[in-house]
């Protein structure tokens, strides 16, 4: 039996033989059904067939579920103006082949007038709201250290008591002890992009001069961050090269960096994955790694598994992302004019003030709200919500279908895990 959809509720065949899942995300309902009960329910929902007396309990439960009012999903503001993603430059001291900015690297650096105008704009919006400033890698933010520290000081100076969270996502190779202490003193959270195993890190995150290795530098930075109680988050990009090694990565993390409590393994965006067993290997390896991580008290995440916790109306509400040339884009992965999707995500520009083009803004909203035809009947609809708009444009149909099968498998597994946990109490 295929997936059945009825009034935003789904009957989903489980990966476990003979079992089905009833899932109504907007009514916060999730339970197991036997194959027989699922068949009865399908006939009832799709064809109006009466539910036999021996399934009285099922009838009562379904009636109660469908009578419940649907909860709306959390509203999400497009290109939230309380949050600024900042790409200080396109300069990077590493040459990672999978970096979104790999093709776009140049020597462009944002100028201080433009940067300060964008910061003031965000601080002036809705002054009671917490503000977030994220210095993202892609250009490595610590490669322009003076500019980074100037910008952090400027935010703190201008914020005038407003609540502000500042974070830096770094490749970690330029984080010396004095820089780490500076970041600590200025309450800047650090996220490290780090591929954990020495051979994987040195291969996937190389210096342009291949004789120099990045692992030792990042490992030293991570140790310093931990020793200074900075609770860094760590994110690894999982390529076909290391896809079977996630359990080993967790073992290594625990053995060498025991203070890390939050870890993210994210699938790579790369051509040709759909022709390989990459996604199946990712699934097996990720969940094995997660079992190990749980034993060590490490919270292992992936954007797909996390999406189960937060039903949403659209996959991405876009960003307010300031690029090194002073343009504003809704997606940091399309931040250079050399990126073919740049024009699609362009929102406006900054000089001495911020200019958001209303027409471009509306175009990004409607593009972000678009779904694929297949989404309408997909049980992952409220979790995946149509997938990342950048991928939706960049991927071929075959690539996208492979990604959808993977997303659905990951989400179904999360639902089954939640049910198993609930039944164990
Ligand atoms: S479009 Fe995709 S890559 Fe870009 S910000 Fe949104 S989710 Fe991220
Ligand atoms: S998994 Fe695919 S079909 Fe399902 S909601 Fe996501 S993009 Fe749509």
Coordinates of C-alpha atoms and ligand atoms in Angstrom, one line a residue:
X1 CA 0.0 0.0 0.0
X2 CA 1.4 3.4 -0.9
X3 CA 1.3 6.5 1.4
X4 CA -2.3 7.6 1.9
X5 CA -3.0 11.3 2.6
X6 CA -6.3 12.5 4.2
X7 CA -6.9 16.0 5.6
X8 CA -3.1 16.6 6.2
X9 CA -2.8 13.2 8.0
X10 CA -0.8 10.4 6.5
X11 CA -0.8 6.6 6.6
X12 CA 2.8 5.6 5.9
X13 CA 4.2 2.1 5.3
X14 CA 6.9 1.5 7.9
X15 CA 10.4 0.1 7.0
X16 CA 9.5 -2.5 9.6
X17 CA 7.5 -5.3 7.9
X18 CA 3.8 -5.5 8.6
X19 CA 3.6 -2.1 10.3
X20 CA 2.2 1.3 9.4
X21 CA 2.6 4.8 10.8
X22 CA -0.3 7.2 11.3
X23 CA 1.1 10.7 11.2
X24 CA -0.9 13.9 11.6
X25 CA 1.8 16.6 12.1
X26 CA -0.6 19.5 12.4
X27 CA -2.6 17.7 15.0
X28 CA 0.5 16.4 16.8
X29 CA -0.5 12.7 16.4
X30 CA 1.7 9.8 15.7
X31 CA 1.0 6.1 16.3
X32 CA 1.6 2.6 15.0
X33 CA -0.9 0.6 13.1
X34 CA -0.8 -3.1 12.1
X35 CA -1.1 -3.9 8.4
X36 CA -4.7 -5.0 8.8
X37 CA -5.7 -1.9 10.7
X38 CA -4.0 0.3 8.1
X39 CA -5.9 -1.5 5.3
X40 CA -9.2 -0.9 7.2
X41 CA -8.4 2.7 7.8
X42 CA -7.3 3.3 4.2
X43 CA -10.7 1.9 2.9
X44 CA -12.5 4.1 5.4
X45 CA -10.6 7.3 4.6
X46 CA -10.4 6.9 0.9
X47 CA -13.7 5.2 0.1
X48 CA -15.9 5.9 3.1
X49 CA -16.1 2.1 4.0
X50 CA -17.4 1.6 7.6
X51 CA -14.8 0.5 10.1
X52 CA -15.7 -3.0 11.4
X53 CA -16.8 -3.3 15.0
X54 CA -13.6 -5.2 16.1
X55 CA -11.7 -2.0 15.2
X56 CA -13.9 0.1 17.5
X57 CA -10.9 1.6 19.3
X58 CA -9.3 2.6 16.0
X59 CA -12.6 4.2 15.0
X60 CA -12.7 6.2 18.2
X61 CA -9.1 7.3 17.9
X62 CA -9.4 8.4 14.3
X63 CA -12.6 10.3 15.0
X64 CA -10.9 12.1 17.9
X65 CA -7.9 12.9 15.9
X66 CA -9.8 14.3 12.9
X67 CA -12.1 16.3 15.2
X68 CA -9.0 18.1 16.7
X69 CA -8.4 21.5 15.3
X70 CA -5.2 21.8 13.2
X71 CA -2.4 23.8 14.8
X72 CA -0.9 26.3 12.4
X73 CA 2.8 25.9 11.8
X74 CA 5.2 28.4 13.4
X75 CA 5.0 31.6 11.3
X76 CA 8.3 32.4 9.7
X77 CA 9.3 35.9 8.5
X78 CA 10.9 36.1 5.0
X79 CA 14.4 37.4 5.1
X80 CA 14.1 38.2 8.8
X81 CA 15.4 41.7 9.4
X82 CA 16.5 40.9 13.0
X83 CA 19.1 38.7 11.6
X84 CA 22.1 39.6 9.4
X85 CA 24.4 37.0 7.7
X86 CA 27.6 38.7 6.9
X87 CA 30.2 37.5 4.3
X88 CA 33.1 39.8 5.0
X89 CA 35.1 38.7 2.0
X90 CA 35.6 36.0 -0.6
X91 CA 39.1 35.4 0.7
X92 CA 39.9 31.9 2.1
X93 CA 43.1 30.3 3.1
X94 CA 41.8 26.8 2.3
X95 CA 40.7 25.3 -1.0
X96 CA 37.9 22.9 0.0
X97 CA 36.5 21.4 -3.3
X98 CA 32.9 21.3 -1.9
X99 CA 32.7 24.9 -0.6
X100 CA 29.7 26.8 -2.0
X101 CA 32.1 29.7 -2.7
X102 CA 34.8 27.6 -4.3
X103 CA 34.1 29.0 -7.8
X104 CA 33.6 32.5 -6.5
X105 CA 36.8 33.2 -4.5
X106 CA 38.2 36.6 -5.2
X107 CA 39.9 39.3 -3.2
X108 CA 36.7 41.3 -2.6
X109 CA 36.3 42.7 1.0
X110 CA 33.4 44.6 2.3
X111 CA 34.1 48.2 3.1
X112 CA 33.3 49.5 6.6
X113 CA 30.8 52.2 5.6
X114 CA 28.6 49.5 3.9
X115 CA 29.0 47.1 6.7
X116 CA 28.1 49.7 9.4
X117 CA 25.0 50.8 7.4
X118 CA 23.8 47.2 7.3
X119 CA 24.4 46.7 11.0
X120 CA 22.6 49.9 11.9
X121 CA 19.7 48.9 9.8
X122 CA 19.2 45.6 11.6
X123 CA 19.6 47.3 15.0
X124 CA 17.0 49.9 14.1
X125 CA 14.4 47.3 13.2
X126 CA 12.0 46.2 15.9
X127 CA 14.3 47.3 18.8
X128 CA 12.8 44.9 21.4
X129 CA 13.6 41.8 19.4
X130 CA 16.8 39.9 19.9
X131 CA 19.3 40.5 17.0
X132 CA 21.6 37.9 15.5
X133 CA 24.7 38.6 13.5
X134 CA 26.4 35.7 11.8
X135 CA 29.8 36.0 10.2
X136 CA 29.7 33.1 7.8
X137 CA 32.5 31.3 6.2
X138 CA 33.0 31.1 2.5
X139 CA 35.4 33.7 2.6
X140 CA 36.9 32.7 5.9
X141 CA 35.9 35.5 8.4
X142 CA 39.1 35.2 10.4
X143 CA 41.2 35.8 7.3
X144 CA 40.1 39.5 7.7
X145 CA 40.6 39.5 11.4
X146 CA 40.9 43.3 11.9
X147 CA 37.7 43.8 10.0
X148 CA 35.9 41.1 12.0
X149 CA 37.0 42.5 15.3
X150 CA 36.0 46.0 14.2
X151 CA 32.6 44.8 13.2
X152 CA 32.0 43.0 16.5
X153 CA 33.0 46.1 18.4
X154 CA 30.8 48.2 16.2
X155 CA 27.8 45.9 16.9
X156 CA 28.4 46.0 20.6
X157 CA 28.8 49.8 20.6
X158 CA 25.7 50.5 18.5
X159 CA 23.5 47.9 20.2
X160 CA 22.9 50.2 23.2
X161 CA 21.6 47.5 25.5
X162 CA 19.7 45.5 22.8
X163 CA 20.0 41.8 23.0
X164 CA 22.5 40.7 20.4
X165 CA 23.9 37.3 19.6
X166 CA 27.0 37.2 17.5
X167 CA 28.5 34.1 16.0
X168 CA 31.4 33.3 13.6
X169 CA 31.5 30.2 11.5
X170 CA 35.2 29.4 10.8
X171 CA 37.4 26.8 9.3
X172 CA 39.5 27.1 12.5
X173 CA 42.9 27.2 10.9
X174 CA 43.6 30.9 11.9
X175 CA 42.2 30.7 15.4
X176 CA 45.2 31.3 17.6
X177 CA 44.9 31.5 21.4
X178 CA 44.8 35.3 21.5
X179 CA 42.1 35.4 18.9
X180 CA 40.0 32.8 20.8
X181 CA 40.4 34.8 24.0
X182 CA 39.3 37.9 22.2
X183 CA 36.2 36.1 20.9
X184 CA 35.4 34.8 24.4
X185 CA 35.8 38.2 25.9
X186 CA 33.4 39.7 23.3
X187 CA 30.9 36.8 23.8
X188 CA 31.1 35.6 20.2
X189 CA 30.0 32.0 19.7
X190 CA 32.2 30.0 17.4
X191 CA 31.1 27.3 15.0
X192 CA 33.8 25.2 13.4
X193 CA 33.6 23.5 10.0
X194 CA 35.8 20.5 10.7
X195 CA 35.8 17.0 9.2
X196 CA 37.1 15.3 12.3
X197 CA 39.3 12.5 11.0
X198 CA 42.9 13.6 10.1
X199 CA 42.9 11.9 6.7
X200 CA 39.4 13.2 5.8
X201 CA 40.1 16.7 7.1
X202 CA 43.4 17.0 5.2
X203 CA 41.9 15.7 2.0
X204 CA 38.6 17.6 2.1
X205 CA 39.8 20.8 3.6
X206 CA 43.3 21.2 2.1
X207 CA 45.5 24.3 2.0
X208 CA 46.2 25.4 -1.6
X209 CA 49.8 24.1 -0.9
X210 CA 48.9 20.4 -0.5
X211 CA 52.0 19.7 1.5
X212 CA 50.6 21.7 4.5
X213 CA 47.8 19.9 6.5
X214 CA 44.9 21.6 8.1
X215 CA 43.9 18.9 10.7
X216 CA 46.6 19.8 13.3
X217 CA 45.6 23.5 13.2
X218 CA 41.9 23.0 13.6
X219 CA 42.4 20.3 16.3
X220 CA 44.5 22.8 18.3
X221 CA 41.9 25.5 17.9
X222 CA 39.1 23.1 19.0
X223 CA 41.1 22.1 22.1
X224 CA 41.6 25.8 22.9
X225 CA 37.9 26.6 22.5
X226 CA 37.0 23.7 24.7
X227 CA 39.7 24.6 27.3
X228 CA 38.2 28.1 27.4
X229 CA 34.7 26.8 28.0
X230 CA 33.4 28.3 24.7
X231 CA 31.1 25.4 23.8
X232 CA 31.8 25.4 20.1
X233 CA 29.5 23.7 17.6
X234 CA 31.1 21.5 15.0
X235 CA 29.8 20.7 11.6
X236 CA 31.2 18.2 9.1
X237 CA 30.4 17.9 5.5
X238 CA 29.8 14.3 4.6
X239 CA 31.1 13.5 1.1
X240 CA 31.0 10.1 -0.7
X241 CA 34.7 9.8 0.4
X242 CA 33.8 9.6 4.1
X243 CA 30.1 8.7 4.1
X244 CA 30.6 5.3 5.7
X245 CA 32.9 6.7 8.4
X246 CA 30.5 8.7 10.6
X247 CA 30.6 6.2 13.4
X248 CA 34.4 6.4 13.4
X249 CA 34.2 10.2 13.3
X250 CA 32.1 10.2 16.5
X251 CA 34.6 7.8 18.2
X252 CA 37.4 10.1 17.2
X253 CA 35.5 13.2 18.4
X254 CA 34.8 11.5 21.8
X255 CA 38.4 10.3 22.2
X256 CA 40.2 13.5 21.2
X257 CA 37.7 16.3 21.9
X258 CA 35.5 15.0 24.7
X259 CA 34.0 18.4 25.6
X260 CA 32.1 18.7 22.3
X261 CA 28.4 18.2 23.0
X262 CA 26.8 19.3 19.7
X263 CA 27.8 17.9 16.3
X264 CA 26.2 18.2 12.9
X265 CA 26.8 15.8 9.9
X266 CA 25.4 17.4 6.7
X267 CA 25.1 15.8 3.3
X268 CA 27.2 17.4 0.6
X269 CA 25.7 19.1 -2.5
X270 CA 27.5 17.5 -5.4
X271 CA 26.8 16.4 -9.0
X272 CA 26.2 12.7 -9.6
X273 CA 25.2 11.5 -6.1
X274 CA 21.9 10.2 -7.6
X275 CA 23.9 7.7 -9.6
X276 CA 25.5 6.2 -6.6
X277 CA 24.5 4.6 -3.3
X278 CA 25.6 7.7 -1.4
X279 CA 22.2 8.5 0.2
X280 CA 21.6 4.9 1.4
X281 CA 25.1 4.8 2.9
X282 CA 24.5 8.1 4.6
X283 CA 21.3 6.8 6.1
X284 CA 23.0 3.7 7.5
X285 CA 26.2 5.4 8.7
X286 CA 24.4 8.4 10.2
X287 CA 22.1 6.4 12.4
X288 CA 24.9 4.1 13.6
X289 CA 26.9 7.1 14.4
X290 CA 24.0 8.6 16.3
X291 CA 23.6 5.5 18.5
X292 CA 27.3 5.9 19.5
X293 CA 26.9 9.6 20.0
X294 CA 24.0 9.1 22.4
X295 CA 26.1 6.8 24.5
X296 CA 28.8 9.5 24.8
X297 CA 26.3 12.3 25.5
X298 CA 26.9 14.0 22.1
X299 CA 23.9 15.5 20.4
X300 CA 24.3 14.5 16.7
X301 CA 22.1 16.4 14.3
X302 CA 21.3 16.6 10.6
X303 CA 19.0 19.2 9.1
X304 CA 16.6 16.5 7.8
X305 CA 16.2 14.8 11.1
X306 CA 15.9 18.1 13.0
X307 CA 13.1 19.1 10.6
X308 CA 10.8 16.5 12.2
X309 CA 10.7 18.6 15.4
X310 CA 9.5 21.8 13.7
X311 CA 6.6 21.5 11.1
X312 CA 6.9 24.5 8.8
X313 CA 5.2 26.2 5.9
X314 CA 8.3 26.6 3.7
X315 CA 11.7 25.0 3.7
X316 CA 13.6 28.3 3.8
X317 CA 12.5 31.8 4.6
X318 CA 15.6 33.2 3.1
X319 CA 18.3 35.3 4.7
X320 CA 19.3 38.9 4.8
X321 CA 22.8 38.2 3.7
X322 CA 25.3 41.0 3.1
X323 CA 27.9 40.1 0.4
X324 CA 31.5 41.5 0.2
X325 CA 30.4 43.7 -2.7
X326 CA 27.6 45.3 -0.7
X327 CA 24.7 43.5 -2.3
X328 CA 22.0 41.8 -0.2
X329 CA 21.0 38.3 -1.2
X330 CA 18.4 35.8 0.3
X331 CA 20.8 32.9 0.2
X332 CA 24.5 32.9 1.1
X333 CA 25.2 30.1 -1.4
X334 CA 24.3 32.5 -4.2
X335 CA 26.4 35.4 -3.0
X336 CA 28.6 36.2 -5.9
X337 CA 27.8 37.5 -9.3
X338 CA 29.7 34.5 -10.6
X339 CA 27.1 32.2 -9.1
X340 CA 24.4 31.3 -11.7
X341 CA 21.6 31.7 -9.0
X342 CA 22.8 35.2 -7.9
X343 CA 20.2 37.2 -9.7
X344 CA 17.4 34.9 -8.5
X345 CA 18.3 35.5 -4.8
X346 CA 19.3 39.2 -5.1
X347 CA 17.2 41.4 -2.8
X348 CA 18.9 44.8 -3.0
X349 CA 22.1 46.6 -2.0
X350 CA 23.7 48.6 0.8
X351 CA 25.7 51.8 0.5
X352 CA 25.2 54.4 3.2
X353 CA 21.7 52.9 3.6
X354 CA 19.9 49.6 2.9
X355 CA 17.9 49.4 -0.2
X356 CA 15.6 46.4 -0.6
X357 CA 13.9 46.2 -4.0
X358 CA 10.2 45.3 -3.2
X359 CA 9.8 43.5 -6.6
X360 CA 12.8 41.4 -6.0
X361 CA 11.7 40.7 -2.5
X362 CA 8.2 39.5 -3.6
X363 CA 9.9 37.3 -6.3
X364 CA 12.0 35.6 -3.7
X365 CA 9.0 35.1 -1.4
X366 CA 6.9 33.5 -4.1
X367 CA 9.9 31.4 -5.3
X368 CA 10.5 30.3 -1.7
X369 CA 6.8 29.3 -1.3
X370 CA 6.8 27.2 -4.4
X371 CA 6.5 23.4 -4.0
X372 CA 7.0 20.6 -6.4
X373 CA 4.0 18.7 -7.7
X374 CA 5.2 15.6 -5.7
X375 CA 5.1 17.6 -2.4
X376 CA 1.3 17.8 -2.4
X377 CA 1.0 14.1 -1.5
X378 CA 4.3 13.7 0.4
X379 CA 4.2 12.8 4.1
X380 CA 7.3 14.9 4.6
X381 CA 5.5 18.0 3.4
X382 CA 5.3 19.8 6.7
X383 CA 8.9 18.8 7.6
X384 CA 10.8 19.2 4.4
X385 CA 8.3 21.7 3.1
X386 CA 9.5 21.6 -0.5
X387 CA 13.3 21.5 0.2
X388 CA 16.0 24.2 0.0
X389 CA 15.0 26.6 -2.9
X390 CA 18.7 26.8 -4.0
X391 CA 18.7 23.0 -4.5
X392 CA 15.3 23.1 -6.1
X393 CA 16.8 25.3 -8.8
X394 CA 20.2 23.8 -9.1
X395 CA 19.3 20.1 -9.1
X396 CA 18.2 18.1 -12.1
X397 CA 15.0 16.1 -11.8
X398 CA 17.0 12.9 -11.2
X399 CA 19.1 14.5 -8.5
X400 CA 16.0 15.9 -6.8
X401 CA 14.2 12.6 -6.8
X402 CA 17.1 10.9 -5.1
X403 CA 17.2 13.7 -2.5
X404 CA 13.4 13.3 -1.9
X405 CA 13.7 9.5 -1.4
X406 CA 16.5 10.2 1.1
X407 CA 14.5 12.9 2.9
X408 CA 11.5 10.7 3.2
X409 CA 13.5 7.8 4.5
X410 CA 15.3 9.9 7.1
X411 CA 12.0 11.4 8.3
X412 CA 10.2 8.1 8.4
X413 CA 13.1 6.7 10.5
X414 CA 12.8 9.7 12.9
X415 CA 9.0 9.0 13.2
X416 CA 9.7 5.3 13.9
X417 CA 12.4 6.2 16.5
X418 CA 10.0 8.6 18.3
X419 CA 7.3 5.8 18.4
X420 CA 9.8 3.2 19.7
X421 CA 11.0 5.6 22.3
X422 CA 7.5 6.4 23.4
X423 CA 6.6 2.7 23.7
X424 CA 9.6 2.1 25.9
X425 CA 8.4 5.0 28.1
Ligands
LIG1 S1 18.0 28.6 -0.2 FE1 18.9 26.7 0.7 S2 21.1 27.1 0.9 FE2 20.1 29.1 0.6 S3 19.7 29.9 2.7 FE3 17.8 28.8 2.1 S4 18.1 26.7 2.8 FE4 20.1 27.7 2.9
LIG2 S1 10.7 15.2 0.2 FE1 10.5 16.0 -1.9 S2 8.3 15.7 -2.4 FE2 8.6 15.5 -0.1 S3 8.2 17.6 0.6 FE3 10.4 17.4 0.3 S4 10.7 18.2 -1.8 FE4 8.6 17.8 -1.6

